[in-house]
Every structure is written in structure tokens, then in C-alpha cells.
Amino acid sequence: MSLSRRNVGKTRTRDVGRGIPDATIARLPVYVRVLKTMSDDGVTTVSSEDLAASCGVSPAKLRKDLSHLGSYGTRGVGYDVAFLAYHVSRELGLTKPWGVVIIGVGNLGQALVSYRGFATRGFEVVGLVDAHPDVVGTSISVGGGELTVTSLDDLARLVARTGAQIGVISTPAEAAQRVADSLVAAGIRSILNFAPVVLCVPDGVEVRKVDLAVELQILAFHEQRRGEKPLPEVMHA
Amino acid sequence: MSLSRRNVGKTRTRDVGRGIPDATIARLPVYVRVLKTMSDDGVTTVSSEDLAASCGVSPAKLRKDLSHLGSYGTRGVGYDVAFLAYHVSRELGLTKPWGVVIIGVGNLGQALVSYRGFATRGFEVVGLVDAHPDVVGTSISVGGGELTVTSLDDLARLVARTGAQIGVISTPAEAAQRVADSLVAAGIRSILNFAPVVLCVPDGVEVRKVDLAVELQILAFHEQRRGEKPLPEVMHA
DNA sequence: AGGTGCTTGCGCACGAAGTCACAAACTTAA
DNA sequence: TTAAGTTTGTGACTTCGTGCGCAAGCACCT
Ligand SMILES: NC(=O)c1ccc[n+]([C@@H]2O[C@H](COP(=O)([O-])OP(=O)(O)OC[C@H]3O[C@@H](n4cnc5c(N)ncnc54)[C@H](O)[C@@H]3O)[C@@H](O)[C@H]2O)c1
Ligand SMILES: NC(=O)c1ccc[n+]([C@@H]2O[C@H](COP(=O)([O-])OP(=O)(O)OC[C@H]3O[C@@H](n4cnc5c(N)ncnc54)[C@H](O)[C@@H]3O)[C@@H](O)[C@H]2O)c1
């Protein structure tokens, strides 16, 4: 048994479709956004060099990323903007809209609700959930319509009714794990977490986190290093 | 030809202090947060296994990360929680408070202002800037005191007066590049960008971005893939 | 048709990051 | 003090991601 894991050695040139590197996937959304912008501006064709510059990556990296999806370019010419935008969007699963449930309608949650970027990228807020009695039951305008904030107890029903696939956690840190458990129990397998805690979820559930404090601390690290380097003499003990 | 690179070959075991991998730096804030929590809970000592579990990483990765900072553990015992928390914080530059300026006091900007996580992690909002006449001049309570929203024209003076080192951009996408230029001109070299655009900045300026739509699209990709691959056939032995 | 000038797609090599496994170093027990 | 048990710190190895360079392929011109 256990002989040779799948894909024994060799070059494996043809992995198109399956096995796109995570690093590539993380960049695809940027490519899509820039391509859509270019398309709106009337640009019909673009070279890897120009597109890469607009996306803030190297041309080689861009071409390698795109080569994982297939050959959508034309040698000697470049890429058809609309054509490429469609295929990258398709690869990301943006051809159909995704339903999003937001848990925790506080400062951040309300900012998220009013975020126009959801609708324009194919994400629709289909549910709002909170635990505070003052918030539950209130109506909030989101996108074109109105949504009534429901209680956490109704989460499973809400998910079943709306077919939501993505849950966004914007509750205080203390409640985040409990909320995550509820989301998983309700059938959600994709979670975006804004609370500064490490969530535990079963295998098969994907969690991504956005942690403002972490980003600031990384900036602080570099800022600090910059300050201490230029000085040849360090008066520190 | 490829010779004469600085730092040619050899193991260079002693790179403590300089040359901490980026991937490690990105994890240090999580370690600090978990360690602080443990410390508050009265935990005095922790093994790499337990700490790693709480941080959502593997014990080996945790130990390698910490080994880049120095030897702060005790073999056969583990790490002193408070001692380690101090040294990791120190490495990140969290011993002194950092001044933050927020540009764009709209939905998101106001949520950021009311974010308690700033102060508790050693970041202080020292300035608010907006362009809209209705917002400029208004006072907003942040942390302990009040801050008056100033105009973008006063940014350089604001930065000089407050000594702010970090700029947060929460303006619409169209304005983000212009704001970034202003921040750089004002002397800011660390920027956190919430607008969905790729910023161009001179060398020496560090930009980190938080893009909600990108995160959602990455989730959508995995969600889609999960749905389309219910395994048509499984080799059974 | 054939030549010329671009640009893509990709093999290959290199470097960064992650995993494994174990000797070194410490505590505790006797 | 010695031995047994525990856990760190780290070299060696594996995997992943990036950058280089160029042959293949397309458009355009003569
Ligand atoms: N405000 C920001 O700009 C910001 C930035 C980054 C991260 N965060 C994080 O986002 C989270 C929310 O921040 P905030 O400023 O909006 O806080 P908030 O207190 O304003 O809002 C939290 C909301 O969650 C609700 N809630 C509490 N427990 C709940 C539960 N068990 N189920 C459902 N809802 C529950 C509360 O009723 C409240 O409405 C926090 O974890 C915070 O650290 C906030
Ligand atoms: N709202 C969210 O939850 C959310 C989430 C993710 C990303 N974002 C992004 O964050 C940014 C802000 O979002 P928002 O919802 O707060 O928008 P908003 O329109 O509510 O706020 C934008 C603010 O920026 C100000 N502004 C405009 N031009 C300016 C300039 N040149 N200089 C200074 N200030 C200027 C406006 O006056 C306004 O107060 C957008 O780029 C958005 O895509 C928002």
C-alpha cells in the first residue's frame, strides 16, 4: 500500500483546471477587478506587461498564474480583456451570485451592510443576525430592499430558506466561536471572520480571517525596523 | 555570474534579530494575542504544543518561528507566558504606542474609529481626515477624547504635529491613490488600505491591503469547487 | 510567401516556507 | 549523583512559490 502518492514525479505539465496554487487563487480576484475596470474604460486588449503593472505583480507571475487556467492569450498580441475577465471570473465561481449572511450587526456589521462592493462583485446579503434585543427585529435597507435582523436561533432556518453559502462573523471576539459553531451547524461551509480569535471548525469548512490589528502590527514591525537600521550606533541594552 | 551575492552560502545559524521570514512576522501578532489572553487567564507556562493548538498552527512551525527571535523557552518545561509575550511584542515594535491617521470617515471609517482593538493593541488614533464639507470640522469621540475631522490639505501639518506613523485609507476607491500620495508626501511610510485598488507608492513605503471582496471571492472559489467535484468515481480496494 | 517583430506559455533553477525527527538541555525522582 | 522523562531548538529534507530565459506562435509588412 501507500505506493507512490498520486502524481508521481515528472513535470506534470497538464494540471490545468485542477490543482491551481493557493497563491495564484489569492491573486485572481485582483486580476478580475482590474480587467473589469479596463473593460469599462474601453480597453479591448492588454499585454501581460501592462496588466501586471496595473495589478502590482511581475509579468512572469501573471502569465504563470493565467497559464494555470488555460491558454486565453494570443502570442504577439496579448489578452482580450473581456474574454479573459470572463474566464477568470468563471474560474473563481463568480458566474452565479452567492448568498451572504452577516452575524453581528454592530459598528462593523452595519458598515458591511452598507458596503456597495458586495453587490457589484456578485455577493448578495440575504440575512442579518444579531443577539441583542434592541437590534433583533429592526429593519435595515441593504442593496435594493430591506432585511429584518433575526435572532441567532433562527440561523438554521434562515440559511435553509435563503440558500446562503457564506457567513460573515462581525460579533465581539467572545461570541465568535459560538457563532461559528452555529454557522457550521446551519450548513455553512465558508466563513469570513473579523473577530480577533482563532476559530476551530471541522474539516471541510473554510475559514478566512480579516484582522485589522494583525495588519497594523505587521506595519509596526517594519516601521520599527526602519527606524533602528539607519543608525550605525545603537544605544540599547 | 551568479556569484557575489551578499551572504553567499553557509548555514548562518545566527540570524537572530535580522532576517525574520515574512511568513513568521505575519504570525507573531496572533502569538502575542493568544499569549496575552493566557496571561490574563493566569497561565504562567505553556508548551509549544498547547500554544500552537491555541494559535491554529503546528508545534514545529511555532517553535521555528520563535527560534528566529531567540531562545526564550526552557527545554523540558516550555515557555514562560509573560516573558515570551513581552519578547514577541518587543520584536513587533509594540513597546511604544503608534499614532494612526484615518483618511475617509464614512461608513467604514466611523466603524474603525469606534474599534476598541486599536487602543488595546497599542495603536492610537491621533487624526481623522475627510474631504466632504459636511464631515470636516465635526468632532468625533475616539478612545478617551475627542478628535476634530480635518481636511486633506491639513494632512502634512497633522502628521507633523501628532507624529503619526501609520495611515489608514478608508475612502472610496477613486480617491485612494490621491490620498496615498498625500500620505507619502506628509511623511507617512506605513499604509493600511481598505479601498479596492492597487496603490502605487515609492520604494521604502510599506502598503498592506485589506480587501473584503477578495476574501469573499477566494471563499467562493473553494465553495464552487466543492460543489462540482462530488467524486464521480472512487477506486475501491 | 517569406521575413520580422512581439508576446505568450512554460521548462528550469532558485529561494522561501513547512515538516520531520532528534540531540541537547532542562526538571524531577530516587 | 545518576537516570528517566519531557520539551526545546534546529539541521536535513520536502513542498511550494517565484523569476529567468527562450522557443513557439501570431500579426503585420514587404
Ligand atoms: N469596528 C471595527 O472597525 C472593527 C475592525 C476590525 C475588527 N473588528 C472586530 O469586529 C467585531 C465587531 O466589532 P464592532 O465594532 O462591530 O462591535 P460591536 O459591539 O459594535 O458589534 C457587535 C455586534 O454583535 C452582536 N452580538 C454579540 N454577541 C452576539 C452573538 N452571540 N450572536 C450574534 N450577535 C452578537 C452585538 O449585539 C453587536 O450588535 C469585533 O470582534 C471586533 O474586534 C471591528
Ligand atoms: N463599508 C464597508 O464595510 C467596506 C468594506 C470593505 C471595503 N470598503 C472600502 O472602504 C472604502 C470606504 O467605504 P465606505 O463604505 O466607508 O464609503 P463611504 O462613502 O461611506 O465613506 C467614504 C468617505 O471618504 C470620504 N472621502 C471621499 N474622497 C475623499 C478624499 N479625497 N479625501 C478624504 N476623504 C474622502 C467621503 O467624504 C466619505 O466620508 C471604500 O473604498 C470601500 O470599497 C468598505
XYZ file of C-alpha atoms (C1' of nucleotides) and ligand atoms in Angstrom:
622
model
C 0.000 0.000 0.000
C 0.847 3.646 0.161
C 2.778 3.282 -3.027
C 3.637 6.471 -4.794
C 1.230 9.193 -3.899
C -0.827 10.394 -6.778
C 1.109 12.195 -9.425
C 4.482 10.509 -9.311
C 7.396 12.805 -10.042
C 7.871 14.244 -13.523
C 6.831 17.576 -14.806
C 3.020 17.330 -14.647
C 2.522 19.975 -17.267
C -1.189 19.363 -17.688
C -2.698 20.272 -14.383
C -4.990 22.809 -15.984
C -8.240 23.054 -14.094
C -7.301 21.077 -11.045
C -4.567 22.000 -8.658
C -4.334 25.748 -9.010
C -1.866 27.023 -6.371
C -3.348 28.917 -3.432
C -1.054 31.844 -4.086
C -2.477 32.120 -7.584
C -6.089 31.938 -6.411
C -5.459 34.764 -3.973
C -4.386 36.983 -6.861
C -7.150 36.129 -9.313
C -9.695 38.494 -7.711
C -7.332 41.387 -8.296
C -6.920 40.426 -11.927
C -10.687 40.288 -12.347
C -11.183 43.691 -10.779
C -8.521 45.338 -12.913
C -9.775 43.641 -16.062
C -13.331 44.799 -15.390
C -12.075 48.343 -14.870
C -10.149 48.216 -18.117
C -13.146 46.822 -19.920
C -15.303 49.665 -18.615
C -12.677 52.094 -19.843
C -12.981 50.698 -23.333
C -9.704 48.779 -23.369
C -10.114 45.675 -25.519
C -6.650 44.128 -25.469
C -3.849 44.141 -22.940
C -0.364 42.645 -22.694
C 0.833 40.726 -19.673
C 3.288 43.531 -19.025
C 0.627 46.245 -18.816
C -1.867 44.119 -16.943
C 0.799 43.051 -14.474
C 1.762 46.656 -13.846
C -1.854 47.552 -13.102
C -2.172 44.604 -10.765
C 1.067 45.243 -8.923
C 2.717 41.953 -9.844
C 5.501 40.872 -12.181
C 4.605 39.937 -15.768
C 6.108 36.471 -15.361
C 3.998 35.793 -12.300
C 0.871 36.995 -14.032
C 1.472 34.796 -17.061
C 2.203 31.793 -14.914
C -0.953 32.410 -12.902
C -3.084 32.648 -16.024
C -1.432 29.612 -17.574
C -2.905 27.543 -14.748
C -6.382 28.354 -16.042
C -5.660 27.651 -19.685
C -4.352 29.461 -22.754
C -6.525 32.508 -23.083
C -3.923 34.806 -24.616
C -2.693 35.317 -28.157
C 1.045 35.345 -28.742
C 2.292 38.508 -30.283
C -0.888 40.314 -29.226
C -1.820 39.866 -25.594
C -5.104 39.084 -23.892
C -8.621 40.034 -24.908
C -9.775 41.932 -21.844
C -13.435 40.903 -21.796
C -12.663 37.317 -22.762
C -10.054 36.952 -20.039
C -12.214 38.684 -17.455
C -14.991 36.219 -18.160
C -12.797 33.165 -17.864
C -11.060 34.249 -14.678
C -14.418 35.172 -13.135
C -15.730 31.800 -14.144
C -12.807 30.036 -12.528
C -13.477 31.910 -9.300
C -17.119 30.894 -9.383
C -18.480 34.365 -9.945
C -20.943 33.420 -12.648
C -23.707 32.940 -10.159
C -24.455 35.170 -7.171
C -23.516 33.978 -3.697
C -25.678 34.499 -0.656
C -24.052 36.037 2.404
C -25.264 36.070 5.988
C -23.830 38.644 8.368
C -23.730 37.773 12.054
C -23.262 40.724 14.382
C -24.841 43.984 13.244
C -22.798 46.418 15.294
C -20.379 49.108 14.175
C -18.571 46.917 11.712
C -21.588 44.860 10.706
C -23.538 47.955 9.737
C -20.634 49.272 7.711
C -20.540 45.932 5.903
C -24.266 46.077 5.175
C -23.854 49.434 3.503
C -20.845 48.245 1.540
C -21.578 48.568 -2.157
C -18.750 46.209 -3.036
C -20.871 43.191 -2.147
C -23.439 43.556 -4.903
C -21.001 44.715 -7.543
C -18.908 41.576 -7.121
C -21.751 39.120 -7.178
C -22.372 38.754 -3.463
C -25.805 39.371 -2.016
C -26.521 39.935 1.657
C -29.509 37.687 2.265
C -29.592 37.684 6.035
C -28.693 39.693 9.122
C -28.360 38.126 12.546
C -27.707 39.597 15.968
C -28.239 38.652 19.586
C -29.028 41.992 21.162
C -32.769 42.508 21.806
C -32.571 46.123 20.641
C -31.241 45.068 17.274
C -33.221 41.918 16.557
C -36.405 42.748 14.686
C -35.215 46.053 13.256
C -35.218 46.540 9.508
C -32.142 47.637 7.626
C -32.004 48.652 3.991
C -29.449 46.646 2.082
C -28.946 46.842 -1.634
C -32.357 47.278 -3.203
C -34.561 46.012 -0.397
C -34.971 45.703 3.312
C -33.816 42.987 5.679
C -35.076 42.275 9.165
C -32.436 41.315 11.706
C -33.184 37.880 13.096
C -32.015 36.090 16.187
C -29.242 33.533 16.255
C -31.786 30.823 16.999
C -33.290 31.307 13.569
C -29.968 30.950 11.767
C -30.503 27.418 10.500
C -33.921 28.319 9.143
C -32.556 31.475 7.571
C -29.774 29.594 5.812
C -32.133 26.888 4.599
C -34.637 29.413 3.299
C -32.217 31.749 1.551
C -29.670 29.182 0.428
C -26.849 31.314 1.814
C -23.408 29.818 1.340
C -21.132 32.283 3.112
C -21.205 33.516 6.699
C -19.532 36.693 7.899
C -18.754 37.000 11.598
C -18.613 40.542 12.977
C -19.522 39.885 16.597
C -17.295 40.552 19.599
C -14.443 38.080 19.972
C -16.072 36.286 22.891
C -19.072 35.267 20.795
C -17.210 34.370 17.606
C -16.570 30.693 18.307
C -20.159 30.094 19.321
C -21.384 31.858 16.207
C -19.018 29.801 14.056
C -20.402 26.622 15.587
C -23.921 27.794 14.799
C -22.977 28.604 11.217
C -21.464 25.172 10.732
C -24.494 23.543 12.302
C -26.676 25.513 9.895
C -24.780 24.063 6.963
C -22.439 26.951 6.138
C -19.036 25.821 4.974
C -17.405 29.156 4.106
C -16.754 31.696 6.843
C -15.187 35.130 6.836
C -14.158 36.111 10.350
C -13.496 39.667 11.504
C -13.204 38.821 15.179
C -9.672 38.564 16.559
C -9.819 34.907 17.554
C -8.631 31.633 16.086
C -11.740 29.691 15.140
C -11.993 25.929 15.424
C -14.098 24.320 12.710
C -14.479 20.792 11.372
C -12.640 19.611 8.277
C -14.307 20.742 5.115
C -15.177 24.166 6.444
C -13.113 27.014 5.042
C -12.328 29.981 7.275
C -10.644 33.170 6.211
C -9.879 35.900 8.665
C -9.516 39.642 8.390
C -7.676 41.010 11.379
C -7.084 44.713 11.431
C -4.808 44.581 14.455
C -2.601 41.968 12.840
C -2.113 44.141 9.784
C -1.241 47.149 11.910
C 1.241 45.152 13.921
C 2.968 43.932 10.796
C 3.252 47.543 9.675
C 4.585 48.472 13.104
C 7.268 45.821 12.834
C 8.599 47.216 9.588
C 8.262 50.770 10.805
C 10.287 49.942 13.887
C 12.974 48.129 11.939
C 13.307 51.009 9.541
C 13.934 53.357 12.407
C 16.616 51.308 14.054
C 18.589 50.351 10.970
C 19.972 53.584 9.518
C 21.709 54.262 12.785
C 25.129 52.628 12.893
C 25.274 53.243 16.601
C 22.629 51.628 18.681
C 22.416 52.835 22.231
C 20.434 49.981 23.521
C 20.975 47.495 26.245
C 27.935 35.206 -12.885
C 25.605 34.420 -10.105
C 28.393 34.881 -7.603
C 28.925 37.915 -5.469
C 25.525 37.883 -3.926
C 25.687 39.170 -0.417
C 25.558 36.420 2.093
C 26.830 33.595 -0.054
C 26.207 30.093 1.205
C 26.813 28.664 4.640
C 24.225 27.901 7.186
C 24.180 31.230 9.023
C 22.511 29.774 12.052
C 22.735 33.022 13.944
C 20.369 35.222 12.053
C 18.546 36.062 15.208
C 17.244 39.581 15.027
C 17.824 40.207 11.350
C 16.166 38.348 8.566
C 12.981 37.060 10.140
C 10.854 35.492 7.388
C 7.743 37.426 6.361
C 5.581 34.403 6.967
C 6.798 34.318 10.552
C 6.184 38.008 11.111
C 2.607 37.619 9.902
C 2.010 35.033 12.628
C 3.655 36.831 15.530
C 0.641 39.080 16.219
C -1.506 36.005 16.724
C 1.008 34.561 19.145
C 1.042 37.798 21.093
C -2.734 37.939 21.305
C -3.045 34.354 22.488
C -0.213 34.762 24.971
C -1.812 37.900 26.430
C -5.104 36.058 26.772
C -3.383 33.185 28.542
C -1.553 35.574 30.797
C -4.827 37.256 31.745
C -6.251 33.839 32.490
C -3.462 33.194 34.962
C -1.490 30.750 32.844
C 2.204 31.129 33.605
C 3.803 28.425 31.475
C 2.873 26.841 28.172
C 4.361 24.183 25.893
C 4.787 24.704 22.185
C 2.183 22.030 21.620
C -0.519 23.782 23.642
C 0.345 27.248 22.400
C 0.384 26.034 18.813
C -3.040 24.460 19.222
C -4.443 27.742 20.538
C -2.888 29.646 17.670
C -4.039 27.261 14.992
C -0.581 26.302 13.778
C 1.644 23.231 14.082
C 4.022 22.959 17.036
C 7.030 22.681 14.745
C 6.111 25.842 12.902
C 5.590 27.686 16.140
C 8.951 26.633 17.520
C 10.731 27.553 14.315
C 9.020 30.928 14.304
C 10.050 31.638 17.877
C 13.571 30.395 17.278
C 14.040 33.266 14.851
C 13.619 35.699 17.740
C 15.933 33.921 20.144
C 15.807 31.183 22.722
C 13.081 32.189 25.100
C 11.945 28.717 26.079
C 13.181 26.191 28.581
C 13.714 22.629 27.432
C 11.711 20.151 29.350
C 9.391 22.908 30.591
C 8.047 25.161 27.870
C 7.712 28.912 27.612
C 7.061 31.443 30.338
C 3.900 33.103 29.058
C 4.526 36.652 30.239
C 8.214 36.531 29.338
C 7.511 35.291 25.829
C 4.640 37.712 25.312
C 6.956 40.563 26.215
C 9.715 39.499 23.855
C 7.442 38.840 20.889
C 5.684 42.166 21.469
C 9.049 43.828 21.620
C 10.126 42.272 18.350
C 6.961 43.576 16.704
C 7.639 47.053 17.993
C 4.702 47.180 20.372
C 6.603 48.616 23.304
C 5.711 52.127 22.306
C 2.331 53.343 21.044
C 1.920 54.081 17.348
C -0.054 57.016 16.017
C -2.645 56.286 13.365
C -4.352 58.687 11.000
C -7.619 57.620 9.361
C -8.458 59.121 5.984
C -12.099 58.812 4.965
C -14.617 58.962 7.801
C -17.578 57.264 6.100
C -19.291 54.010 6.959
C -16.113 52.049 7.358
C -14.032 54.888 8.756
C -16.522 55.500 11.559
C -16.576 51.817 12.404
C -12.796 51.918 12.613
C -12.879 54.940 14.898
C -15.103 53.101 17.325
C -12.945 49.987 17.177
C -11.679 49.198 20.624
C -8.969 46.953 19.222
C -6.821 49.940 18.346
C -6.100 51.125 21.834
C -5.810 47.686 23.372
C -3.030 46.782 20.946
C -1.007 49.925 21.331
C -2.369 51.936 18.434
C -3.799 55.380 18.996
C -5.982 57.226 16.518
C -4.451 60.699 16.505
C -6.133 62.156 13.456
C -9.222 61.979 11.277
C -9.314 63.343 7.751
C -12.089 63.648 5.207
C -12.895 65.685 2.130
C -16.640 66.137 2.428
C -17.642 69.574 3.763
C -20.344 68.065 5.943
C -17.817 65.905 7.742
C -14.819 68.229 8.018
C -14.956 70.161 11.245
C -17.178 67.754 13.127
C -15.961 66.245 16.362
C -15.899 62.526 16.965
C -15.170 60.802 20.238
C -12.361 58.327 19.948
C -10.836 56.468 22.839
C -10.761 58.831 25.754
C -11.042 62.140 23.973
C -12.448 63.966 21.000
C -10.995 64.490 17.569
C -11.991 67.078 15.006
C -12.072 65.884 11.408
C -9.683 67.931 9.334
C -9.360 68.476 5.613
C -6.905 66.646 3.412
C -4.977 69.880 2.907
C -4.013 69.851 6.558
C -2.668 66.312 6.451
C 1.009 67.217 6.399
C 0.567 69.556 9.347
C -1.475 66.952 11.198
C 1.189 64.292 10.720
C 3.963 66.649 11.746
C 2.107 67.768 14.851
C 0.963 64.368 16.063
C 3.935 62.325 14.927
C 1.625 59.779 13.337
C 3.426 56.906 11.655
C 0.595 54.897 10.116
C -2.091 55.959 7.666
C -5.348 54.092 7.139
C -7.205 54.681 3.872
C -10.973 54.172 4.002
C -12.059 56.461 1.201
C -13.810 55.413 -1.999
C -11.568 53.637 -4.474
C -11.366 56.613 -6.813
C -9.748 58.777 -4.147
C -7.392 56.187 -2.694
C -4.379 56.795 -4.909
C -4.547 60.532 -4.382
C -4.839 60.025 -0.638
C -1.889 57.654 -0.673
C 0.199 60.256 -2.482
C -0.771 62.809 0.143
C 0.161 60.443 2.952
C 3.552 59.789 1.415
C 4.085 63.480 0.859
C 3.243 64.052 4.518
C 5.978 61.635 5.551
C 3.925 58.516 6.253
C 5.698 55.325 5.283
C 3.231 52.711 6.507
C -0.225 52.485 4.922
C -3.165 50.209 5.511
C -5.522 50.334 2.542
C -9.175 49.270 2.630
C -10.030 50.573 -0.821
C -10.136 48.001 -3.608
C -7.332 49.412 -5.699
C -3.667 48.634 -6.216
C -1.724 51.562 -4.796
C 1.483 52.848 -6.302
C 3.964 54.139 -3.770
C 7.694 54.893 -3.801
C 10.234 52.398 -2.515
C 10.521 52.431 1.220
C 6.791 52.831 1.770
C 5.014 49.757 3.066
C 1.442 49.125 1.989
C -0.831 46.412 3.293
C -4.302 45.946 1.960
C -7.490 44.561 3.412
C -9.887 43.653 0.645
C -13.184 42.191 1.704
C -14.247 41.315 -1.838
C -11.018 39.411 -2.455
C -11.586 37.295 0.631
C -15.157 36.532 -0.380
C -14.076 35.562 -3.875
C -11.474 33.187 -2.521
C -14.186 31.594 -0.411
C -16.435 31.444 -3.471
C -13.750 29.620 -5.411
C -13.471 26.866 -2.842
C -17.219 26.716 -2.388
C -17.697 26.260 -6.116
C -15.024 23.616 -6.391
C -16.574 21.665 -3.553
C -19.886 21.591 -5.352
C -18.604 20.431 -8.691
C -16.348 17.636 -7.502
C -18.508 15.109 -5.684
C -16.067 12.481 -6.944
C -17.588 10.721 -9.965
C -15.796 7.512 -9.165
C -13.781 6.137 -6.303
C -11.289 3.353 -6.589
C -12.329 0.745 -4.171
C -9.925 -1.904 -2.951
C 5.230 33.567 -49.444
C 8.702 34.714 -46.507
C 10.743 37.683 -43.154
C 10.432 40.495 -38.946
C 8.952 41.954 -34.514
C 6.165 40.986 -30.486
C 4.168 38.383 -26.775
C 2.646 34.213 -24.712
C 3.335 29.760 -22.444
C 6.357 27.086 -19.964
C 10.666 24.388 -18.642
C 14.041 25.040 -15.311
C 16.558 26.669 -11.427
C 16.450 29.045 -7.233
C 14.778 30.640 -2.903
C 11.240 30.712 0.718
C 8.400 28.198 3.712
C 6.842 23.996 6.036
C 7.633 19.296 8.027
C 10.215 15.807 10.328
C 12.934 13.893 13.544
C 16.323 14.020 17.093
C 20.195 15.616 20.061
C 20.687 18.941 23.623
C 19.143 20.712 27.787
C 16.296 21.041 31.499
C 13.264 19.026 35.572
C 12.050 15.632 38.612
C 12.636 11.423 41.232
C 15.232 8.362 43.691
C 24.659 11.959 41.570
C 22.562 9.371 38.212
C 18.716 8.001 35.483
C 14.321 8.752 33.418
C 11.079 11.760 31.341
C 9.912 15.987 28.938
C 10.264 19.679 25.641
C 13.004 22.931 23.133
C 15.920 24.370 19.209
C 17.479 23.211 14.821
C 19.692 20.620 10.861
C 18.064 17.998 6.923
C 14.597 17.237 3.785
C 10.217 18.230 1.194
C 6.988 21.192 -0.814
C 5.570 25.436 -2.603
C 6.192 29.788 -4.956
C 8.901 32.960 -7.896
C 11.998 34.710 -11.545
C 14.638 33.838 -15.859
C 15.027 32.924 -20.371
C 13.584 31.370 -24.671
C 11.147 28.521 -28.247
C 6.628 28.560 -30.198
C 3.158 31.122 -32.342
C 0.704 35.124 -34.134
C 0.256 39.651 -36.791
C 1.930 42.648 -39.947
C 4.767 44.218 -43.634
C 7.197 43.669 -47.962
N -15.275 48.147 14.361
C -14.235 47.889 13.567
O -13.822 48.719 12.780
C -13.577 46.579 13.622
C -12.434 46.397 12.889
C -11.820 45.163 12.900
C -12.338 44.143 13.627
N -13.442 44.345 14.352
C -13.998 43.225 15.085
O -15.302 43.015 14.622
C -16.111 42.592 15.668
C -17.275 43.518 15.804
O -16.829 44.828 16.040
P -17.840 46.000 16.289
O -17.056 47.238 16.465
O -18.880 45.997 15.231
O -18.517 45.599 17.671
P -19.988 45.978 18.185
O -20.029 45.702 19.612
O -20.337 47.346 17.701
O -20.957 44.989 17.433
C -21.051 43.652 17.792
C -22.474 43.179 17.498
O -22.535 41.770 17.659
C -23.713 41.463 18.377
N -23.547 40.197 19.090
C -22.957 39.982 20.267
N -22.976 38.674 20.559
C -23.613 38.064 19.559
C -23.978 36.725 19.311
N -23.650 35.754 20.142
N -24.628 36.445 18.166
C -24.968 37.427 17.320
N -24.627 38.698 17.501
C -23.979 39.016 18.617
C -23.928 42.612 19.311
O -25.293 42.693 19.672
C -23.487 43.786 18.439
O -24.555 44.276 17.678
C -15.248 42.563 16.911
O -14.760 41.263 17.103
C -14.115 43.466 16.550
O -12.921 43.104 17.214
C -14.087 45.542 14.349
N -18.165 49.739 4.178
C -17.510 48.604 4.260
O -17.866 47.707 5.023
C -16.299 48.358 3.445
C -15.743 47.114 3.471
C -14.597 46.870 2.737
C -14.046 47.878 1.997
N -14.614 49.075 1.969
C -13.984 50.136 1.197
O -13.662 51.171 2.070
C -13.824 52.411 1.417
C -14.797 53.254 2.172
O -16.033 52.611 2.262
P -17.272 53.319 2.967
O -18.381 52.353 2.914
O -16.857 53.851 4.276
O -17.571 54.533 1.955
P -18.249 55.925 2.348
O -18.659 56.570 1.076
O -19.279 55.725 3.394
O -17.095 56.774 3.008
C -16.074 57.348 2.272
C -15.622 58.620 2.962
O -14.436 59.099 2.319
C -14.577 60.495 2.142
N -13.745 60.901 1.023
C -14.024 60.866 -0.297
N -12.995 61.332 -1.012
C -12.061 61.699 -0.131
C -10.776 62.266 -0.259
N -10.233 62.527 -1.464
N -10.067 62.504 0.860
C -10.585 62.229 2.054
N -11.786 61.688 2.237
C -12.522 61.429 1.152
C -16.036 60.737 1.912
O -16.359 62.054 2.228
C -16.662 59.715 2.860
O -16.837 60.293 4.119
C -14.296 52.090 0.024
O -13.169 52.070 -0.829
C -14.856 50.715 0.140
O -14.714 49.996 -1.058
C -15.735 49.356 2.697
